[in-house]
PDB file of C-alpha atoms in Angstrom:
ATOM      1  CA  UNK A   1       0.004  -0.090   0.019  1.00 39.00           C
ATOM      2  CA  UNK A   2       2.819   2.455   0.859  1.00 40.00           C
ATOM      3  CA  UNK A   3       4.559   1.711  -2.407  1.00 45.00           C
ATOM      4  CA  UNK A   4       1.335   2.583  -4.377  1.00 45.00           C
ATOM      5  CA  UNK A   5       0.960   5.809  -2.396  1.00 45.00           C
ATOM      6  CA  UNK A   6       4.578   6.736  -3.010  1.00 44.00           C
ATOM      7  CA  UNK A   7       4.178   5.917  -6.742  1.00 42.00           C
ATOM      8  CA  UNK A   8       1.040   8.054  -6.977  1.00 48.00           C
ATOM      9  CA  UNK A   9       2.847  10.960  -5.022  1.00 50.00           C
ATOM     10  CA  UNK A  10       5.684  10.841  -7.354  1.00 48.00           C
ATOM     11  CA  UNK A  11       3.701  10.555 -10.573  1.00 52.00           C
ATOM     12  CA  UNK A  12       1.881  13.827  -9.672  1.00 52.00           C
ATOM     13  CA  UNK A  13       4.922  15.701  -8.471  1.00 53.00           C
ATOM     14  CA  UNK A  14       6.376  16.562 -11.905  1.00 55.00           C
ATOM     15  CA  UNK A  15       7.500  20.068 -12.931  1.00 56.00           C
ATOM     16  CA  UNK A  16       4.968  22.216 -14.402  1.00 60.00           C
ATOM     17  CA  UNK A  17       6.084  23.725 -17.828  1.00 58.00           C
ATOM     18  CA  UNK A  18       5.459  27.208 -16.525  1.00 58.00           C
ATOM     19  CA  UNK A  19       7.088  26.754 -13.194  1.00 63.00           C
ATOM     20  CA  UNK A  20      10.032  29.165 -12.540  1.00 66.00           C
ATOM     21  CA  UNK A  21      13.481  27.610 -12.744  1.00 63.00           C
ATOM     22  CA  UNK A  22      14.445  29.621  -9.673  1.00 68.00           C
ATOM     23  CA  UNK A  23      13.176  26.794  -7.547  1.00 74.00           C
ATOM     24  CA  UNK A  24      15.529  24.383  -9.074  1.00 78.00           C
ATOM     25  CA  UNK A  25      19.318  23.818  -8.288  1.00 79.00           C
ATOM     26  CA  UNK A  26      21.681  24.868 -10.921  1.00 75.00           C
ATOM     27  CA  UNK A  27      25.578  24.596 -10.600  1.00 79.00           C
ATOM     28  CA  UNK A  28      28.127  25.618 -13.108  1.00 82.00           C
ATOM     29  CA  UNK A  29      31.793  25.207 -13.043  1.00 84.00           C
ATOM     30  CA  UNK A  30      34.641  27.296 -14.610  1.00 83.00           C
ATOM     31  CA  UNK A  31      38.272  27.734 -14.511  1.00 85.00           C
ATOM     32  CA  UNK A  32      38.062  28.886 -10.949  1.00 86.00           C
ATOM     33  CA  UNK A  33      36.701  25.589  -9.971  1.00 84.00           C
ATOM     34  CA  UNK A  34      39.400  23.589 -11.964  1.00 85.00           C
ATOM     35  CA  UNK A  35      37.843  23.145 -15.377  1.00 86.00           C
ATOM     36  CA  UNK A  36      41.011  23.277 -17.533  1.00 84.00           C
ATOM     37  CA  UNK A  37      39.320  24.340 -20.810  1.00 80.00           C
ATOM     38  CA  UNK A  38      36.381  26.142 -22.021  1.00 83.00           C
ATOM     39  CA  UNK A  39      34.109  25.889 -23.862  1.00 84.00           C
ATOM     40  CA  UNK A  40      32.832  22.335 -23.418  1.00 87.00           C
ATOM     41  CA  UNK A  41      31.693  20.871 -26.579  1.00 87.00           C
ATOM     42  CA  UNK A  42      30.680  17.399 -25.611  1.00 88.00           C
ATOM     43  CA  UNK A  43      29.401  15.730 -22.387  1.00 90.00           C
ATOM     44  CA  UNK A  44      28.878  12.010 -21.702  1.00 92.00           C
ATOM     45  CA  UNK A  45      28.488   9.942 -18.540  1.00 94.00           C
ATOM     46  CA  UNK A  46      29.977   6.583 -18.209  1.00 94.00           C
ATOM     47  CA  UNK A  47      28.710   3.520 -16.381  1.00 96.00           C
ATOM     48  CA  UNK A  48      30.838   4.352 -13.248  1.00 94.00           C
ATOM     49  CA  UNK A  49      29.218   7.834 -12.852  1.00 94.00           C
ATOM     50  CA  UNK A  50      32.086   9.939 -14.219  1.00 94.00           C
ATOM     51  CA  UNK A  51      31.204  12.843 -16.524  1.00 92.00           C
ATOM     52  CA  UNK A  52      33.483  13.114 -19.595  1.00 91.00           C
ATOM     53  CA  UNK A  53      33.867  16.545 -21.167  1.00 90.00           C
ATOM     54  CA  UNK A  54      35.128  17.173 -24.742  1.00 88.00           C
ATOM     55  CA  UNK A  55      37.082  20.411 -24.885  1.00 88.00           C
ATOM     56  CA  UNK A  56      39.558  22.147 -27.176  1.00 84.00           C
ATOM     57  CA  UNK A  57      42.526  20.283 -25.539  1.00 80.00           C
ATOM     58  CA  UNK A  58      41.057  16.733 -25.553  1.00 83.00           C
ATOM     59  CA  UNK A  59      39.024  14.921 -22.716  1.00 87.00           C
ATOM     60  CA  UNK A  60      38.471  15.806 -19.198  1.00 89.00           C
ATOM     61  CA  UNK A  61      36.897  13.465 -16.561  1.00 91.00           C
ATOM     62  CA  UNK A  62      34.777  14.988 -13.677  1.00 92.00           C
ATOM     63  CA  UNK A  63      33.912  13.061 -10.644  1.00 92.00           C
ATOM     64  CA  UNK A  64      31.702  15.665  -9.041  1.00 90.00           C
ATOM     65  CA  UNK A  65      34.580  17.267  -7.168  1.00 90.00           C
ATOM     66  CA  UNK A  66      37.622  17.697  -9.422  1.00 91.00           C
ATOM     67  CA  UNK A  67      38.436  17.732 -13.090  1.00 92.00           C
ATOM     68  CA  UNK A  68      41.275  15.397 -14.389  1.00 89.00           C
ATOM     69  CA  UNK A  69      42.692  15.811 -17.967  1.00 86.00           C
ATOM     70  CA  UNK A  70      42.757  12.479 -19.713  1.00 81.00           C
ATOM     71  CA  UNK A  71      46.317  11.187 -20.615  1.00 76.00           C
ATOM     72  CA  UNK A  72      46.893   7.751 -22.319  1.00 65.00           C
ATOM     73  CA  UNK A  73      49.051   5.554 -20.159  1.00 65.00           C
ATOM     74  CA  UNK A  74      50.925   4.257 -23.195  1.00 70.00           C
ATOM     75  CA  UNK A  75      51.659   7.587 -24.551  1.00 69.00           C
ATOM     76  CA  UNK A  76      49.133   7.293 -27.282  1.00 70.00           C
ATOM     77  CA  UNK A  77      47.189  10.414 -28.197  1.00 70.00           C
ATOM     78  CA  UNK A  78      43.688  11.078 -29.489  1.00 70.00           C
ATOM     79  CA  UNK A  79      43.545  11.474 -33.337  1.00 65.00           C
ATOM     80  CA  UNK A  80      42.408  14.927 -32.950  1.00 67.00           C
ATOM     81  CA  UNK A  81      43.091  17.609 -30.226  1.00 68.00           C
ATOM     82  CA  UNK A  82      39.636  19.001 -30.152  1.00 71.00           C
ATOM     83  CA  UNK A  83      36.797  16.604 -28.938  1.00 74.00           C
ATOM     84  CA  UNK A  84      33.335  17.470 -30.192  1.00 65.00           C
ATOM     85  CA  UNK A  85      31.298  14.373 -29.701  1.00 66.00           C
TER      86      UNK A  85
END
């Protein structure tokens, strides 16, 4: 019974199209926060939850707290410096 009540409550708690975005959390990051390159041209999330960003200088991995520029362990490089997709 509780599960049905919870499901009903969740299904009716959607965001109304005209609702102000001021009531929602929005966070952005920049060089001040450690983002090494801007603009970000591509974004993807892997199965482990990391966010991968395609930027002018290659790939950047974000774990929710810090940005780490991707570097291949073998010394191999990406075919192109810019990552758009």
